[in-house]
Amino acid sequence: MTIGIMGAMPEEVDALLPFLERDRPPVSSGMRTYHTGSLWGHQVVIVHSRMGKVAAATSATHLIVEHEIESLLFTGVAGAISPDVSIGDIVVARSLLQHDLDARPIFPRFEAPLLGRDRFGTLHEETAALEIAARTYLADDHDNAVDSEFDISSPRVHTGLVISGDQFISDPQTLARLRVDIPDALCVEMEGAAVAQVCYEHGAPCLVVRTISDDASHGAEIDFAKFVDRVASHYAVGVTRRYLAGRPASESAPRSAR
Ligand code: SAH
């Protein structure tokens, strides 16, 4: 069982690579580099997808078709949509929707044309395992020392709807409109729902976990590079490690990695 691991920002993917026990040199294709080996007892392929739905969908397709992954984990950052979600929280996707997909009047708003659905779900048991990994990370491993730097207090884990689109959302009007149009959305990002659609089309289970980096209304005030370096890349490593460690080890992983 090979697991694909994707991130949209290079820092998060780079943070995982030192832990990878490589079994072959990295492979470059389509302006991306695929890193293969064993990660905490599991056979994985890790790739930096770059940002946006096209980049993410292409990377997911490559992972499934060329690298024959059986499930995919996306880790990244997102802006809060729900008033219950705060900077430093973790959102685990139960379902994902493309908020900028609108082929009306031919198809209902948000519906993926000819697929007859607007929401793409994640596998229940794996989502529950990822949620436990995120909760345990925040409770046991999370470095509270950096919280005050980013106005983080008592970070929490949420599970539910993640929305994606090819826009960085950073103004109060757009945020308010999204809250009205999609009342159950927890957070917004630029890749997850595209990856979930590709996984649905290929019958591959998909998981998405997001660290909340901003409030989707004051983007310019946030130092993303600093947040990713000091907070999100640690969350990505900590949650991925706990998730993989909690899953049955893969057959092909070397014994030393188990
Ligand atoms: N280019 C900027 C940061 C971009 S953040 C920099 O490096 O300084 C955009 C990435 O974070 C995307 O991959 C997206 O998935 C996610 N993201 C975080 N907050 C977001 C928001 N408010 N709206 C949309 N995407 C967001």
Short mmCIF file of C-alpha atoms in Angstrom, two decimals, residues 8-179:
data_model
loop_
_atom_site.label_atom_id
_atom_site.label_comp_id
_atom_site.label_asym_id
_atom_site.label_seq_id
_atom_site.Cartn_x
_atom_site.Cartn_y
_atom_site.Cartn_z
CA ALA A 8 1.16 23.11 -1.96
CA MET A 9 3.97 24.97 -0.23
CA PRO A 10 7.57 23.77 -0.55
CA GLU A 11 8.40 24.34 3.12
CA GLU A 12 5.87 21.74 4.31
CA VAL A 13 7.04 19.08 1.90
CA ASP A 14 10.69 19.89 2.65
CA ALA A 15 10.02 19.41 6.36
CA LEU A 16 9.01 15.76 5.73
CA LEU A 17 11.94 14.83 3.49
CA PRO A 18 14.62 14.44 6.21
CA PHE A 19 12.50 11.61 7.70
CA LEU A 20 12.15 9.75 4.38
CA GLU A 21 14.24 6.56 4.00
CA ARG A 22 14.71 6.74 0.25
CA ASP A 23 14.67 3.57 -1.83
CA ARG A 24 15.50 5.31 -5.14
CA PRO A 25 16.61 8.74 -6.32
CA PRO A 26 13.95 11.43 -6.74
CA VAL A 27 12.14 11.47 -10.10
CA SER A 28 11.36 14.75 -11.90
CA SER A 29 8.43 15.03 -14.30
CA GLY A 30 6.08 17.85 -15.31
CA MET A 31 8.10 20.42 -13.33
CA ARG A 32 7.64 18.44 -10.10
CA THR A 33 9.91 16.17 -8.10
CA TYR A 34 8.59 12.89 -6.66
CA HIS A 35 10.40 11.49 -3.61
CA THR A 36 9.90 7.78 -2.91
CA GLY A 37 10.74 5.66 0.14
CA SER A 38 9.62 4.65 3.59
CA LEU A 39 8.19 7.18 6.01
CA TRP A 40 7.45 6.04 9.56
CA GLY A 41 6.85 2.48 8.39
CA HIS A 42 4.86 3.26 5.23
CA GLN A 43 5.77 3.25 1.57
CA VAL A 44 5.16 6.81 0.35
CA VAL A 45 5.64 9.16 -2.60
CA ILE A 46 6.02 12.81 -1.57
CA VAL A 47 5.53 15.73 -3.97
CA HIS A 48 5.29 19.50 -3.82
CA SER A 49 2.27 20.19 -6.04
CA ARG A 50 2.48 24.00 -6.13
CA MET A 51 -0.59 26.11 -5.45
CA GLY A 52 -4.00 26.07 -7.13
CA LYS A 53 -6.50 23.51 -8.38
CA VAL A 54 -4.85 22.71 -11.72
CA ALA A 55 -1.42 22.14 -10.14
CA ALA A 56 -2.93 20.00 -7.40
CA ALA A 57 -5.16 17.94 -9.72
CA THR A 58 -2.24 17.28 -12.06
CA SER A 59 0.00 16.17 -9.20
CA ALA A 60 -2.73 13.90 -7.81
CA THR A 61 -3.25 12.31 -11.23
CA HIS A 62 0.49 11.69 -11.58
CA LEU A 63 0.66 10.11 -8.14
CA ILE A 64 -2.24 7.77 -8.92
CA VAL A 65 -1.41 6.85 -12.52
CA GLU A 66 2.40 6.96 -12.65
CA HIS A 67 3.33 6.20 -9.06
CA GLU A 68 0.43 3.84 -8.35
CA ILE A 69 -0.40 5.25 -4.95
CA GLU A 70 -3.47 3.74 -3.27
CA SER A 71 -4.40 6.68 -1.06
CA LEU A 72 -3.47 10.34 -0.87
CA LEU A 73 -2.82 12.68 2.04
CA PHE A 74 -2.76 16.44 1.40
CA THR A 75 -1.30 18.64 4.11
CA GLY A 76 -1.33 22.42 3.96
CA VAL A 77 -2.62 25.72 5.33
CA ALA A 78 -6.01 27.38 4.92
CA GLY A 79 -8.03 30.47 5.81
CA ALA A 80 -10.80 30.23 8.42
CA ILE A 81 -14.37 30.57 7.14
CA SER A 82 -16.45 29.44 10.11
CA PRO A 83 -16.41 31.87 13.06
CA ASP A 84 -15.66 28.81 15.25
CA VAL A 85 -12.32 28.21 13.49
CA SER A 86 -9.23 30.17 14.61
CA ILE A 87 -5.62 30.64 13.52
CA GLY A 88 -3.57 27.67 14.73
CA ASP A 89 -6.54 25.25 14.66
CA ILE A 90 -6.45 22.13 12.49
CA VAL A 91 -9.23 21.22 10.06
CA VAL A 92 -9.59 17.62 8.87
CA ALA A 93 -11.79 17.44 5.75
CA ARG A 94 -14.80 15.14 5.82
CA SER A 95 -15.92 16.52 2.45
CA LEU A 96 -14.66 19.10 -0.06
CA LEU A 97 -16.32 21.47 -2.55
CA GLN A 98 -15.03 23.84 -5.27
CA HIS A 99 -16.53 27.20 -4.31
CA ASP A 100 -15.58 28.77 -7.67
CA LEU A 101 -17.21 26.08 -9.81
CA ASP A 102 -20.33 27.55 -11.40
CA ALA A 103 -21.69 26.11 -14.67
CA ARG A 104 -25.21 27.49 -14.23
CA PRO A 105 -27.67 27.27 -15.87
CA ILE A 106 -26.40 23.99 -17.33
CA PHE A 107 -25.57 22.49 -13.93
CA PRO A 108 -26.45 23.58 -10.39
CA ARG A 109 -23.97 25.92 -8.74
CA PHE A 110 -20.86 24.13 -7.34
CA GLU A 111 -21.72 20.85 -9.13
CA ALA A 112 -18.80 19.19 -10.93
CA PRO A 113 -20.12 18.93 -14.50
CA LEU A 114 -21.28 15.43 -15.45
CA LEU A 115 -20.32 13.93 -12.11
CA GLY A 116 -23.67 14.81 -10.51
CA ARG A 117 -22.17 15.98 -7.22
CA ASP A 118 -20.72 19.08 -5.63
CA ARG A 119 -19.11 17.48 -2.58
CA PHE A 120 -16.38 14.86 -2.60
CA GLY A 121 -16.07 12.84 0.60
CA THR A 122 -13.08 11.38 2.38
CA LEU A 123 -12.91 7.84 3.74
CA HIS A 124 -14.61 7.74 7.15
CA GLU A 125 -12.17 5.50 9.09
CA GLU A 126 -9.07 7.24 7.74
CA THR A 127 -10.54 10.66 8.45
CA ALA A 128 -11.23 9.54 12.03
CA ALA A 129 -7.62 8.30 12.33
CA LEU A 130 -6.29 11.60 10.98
CA GLU A 131 -8.49 13.51 13.42
CA ILE A 132 -7.05 11.48 16.32
CA ALA A 133 -3.53 12.14 15.01
CA ALA A 134 -4.25 15.89 14.90
CA ARG A 135 -5.76 15.92 18.40
CA THR A 136 -2.88 13.94 19.87
CA TYR A 137 -0.35 16.21 18.16
CA LEU A 138 -1.93 19.34 19.62
CA ALA A 139 -2.25 17.76 23.07
CA ASP A 140 1.21 16.14 23.32
CA ASP A 141 3.72 17.56 20.85
CA HIS A 142 2.58 21.03 20.00
CA ASP A 143 5.09 23.77 20.88
CA ASN A 144 3.08 26.32 22.87
CA ALA A 145 6.05 28.70 22.90
CA VAL A 146 5.32 29.94 19.37
CA ASP A 147 1.57 30.42 19.96
CA SER A 148 1.80 33.96 21.28
CA GLU A 149 3.81 35.09 18.25
CA PHE A 150 0.81 34.29 16.04
CA ASP A 151 -2.12 34.98 18.38
CA ILE A 152 -2.81 31.28 18.77
CA SER A 153 -4.62 30.22 21.93
CA SER A 154 -5.75 26.68 22.79
CA PRO A 155 -5.75 25.36 19.21
CA ARG A 156 -8.51 22.86 18.38
CA VAL A 157 -9.31 20.23 15.75
CA HIS A 158 -12.43 20.53 13.55
CA THR A 159 -13.80 18.01 11.06
CA GLY A 160 -16.15 18.91 8.22
CA LEU A 161 -16.42 20.78 4.93
CA VAL A 162 -13.32 22.33 3.31
CA ILE A 163 -13.85 24.58 0.28
CA SER A 164 -11.33 25.23 -2.51
CA GLY A 165 -10.99 27.73 -5.35
CA ASP A 166 -8.39 29.49 -7.43
CA GLN A 167 -8.43 32.65 -5.32
CA PHE A 168 -6.63 33.68 -2.19
CA ILE A 169 -9.50 34.90 0.01
CA SER A 170 -8.46 37.95 2.01
CA ASP A 171 -11.29 40.46 2.16
CA PRO A 172 -14.26 40.69 4.51
CA GLN A 173 -16.87 40.94 1.71
CA THR A 174 -15.82 37.73 0.00
CA LEU A 175 -15.60 35.98 3.36
CA ALA A 176 -19.13 37.13 4.25
CA ARG A 177 -20.47 35.94 0.89
CA LEU A 178 -18.86 32.51 1.27
CA ARG A 179 -20.37 32.18 4.76
#
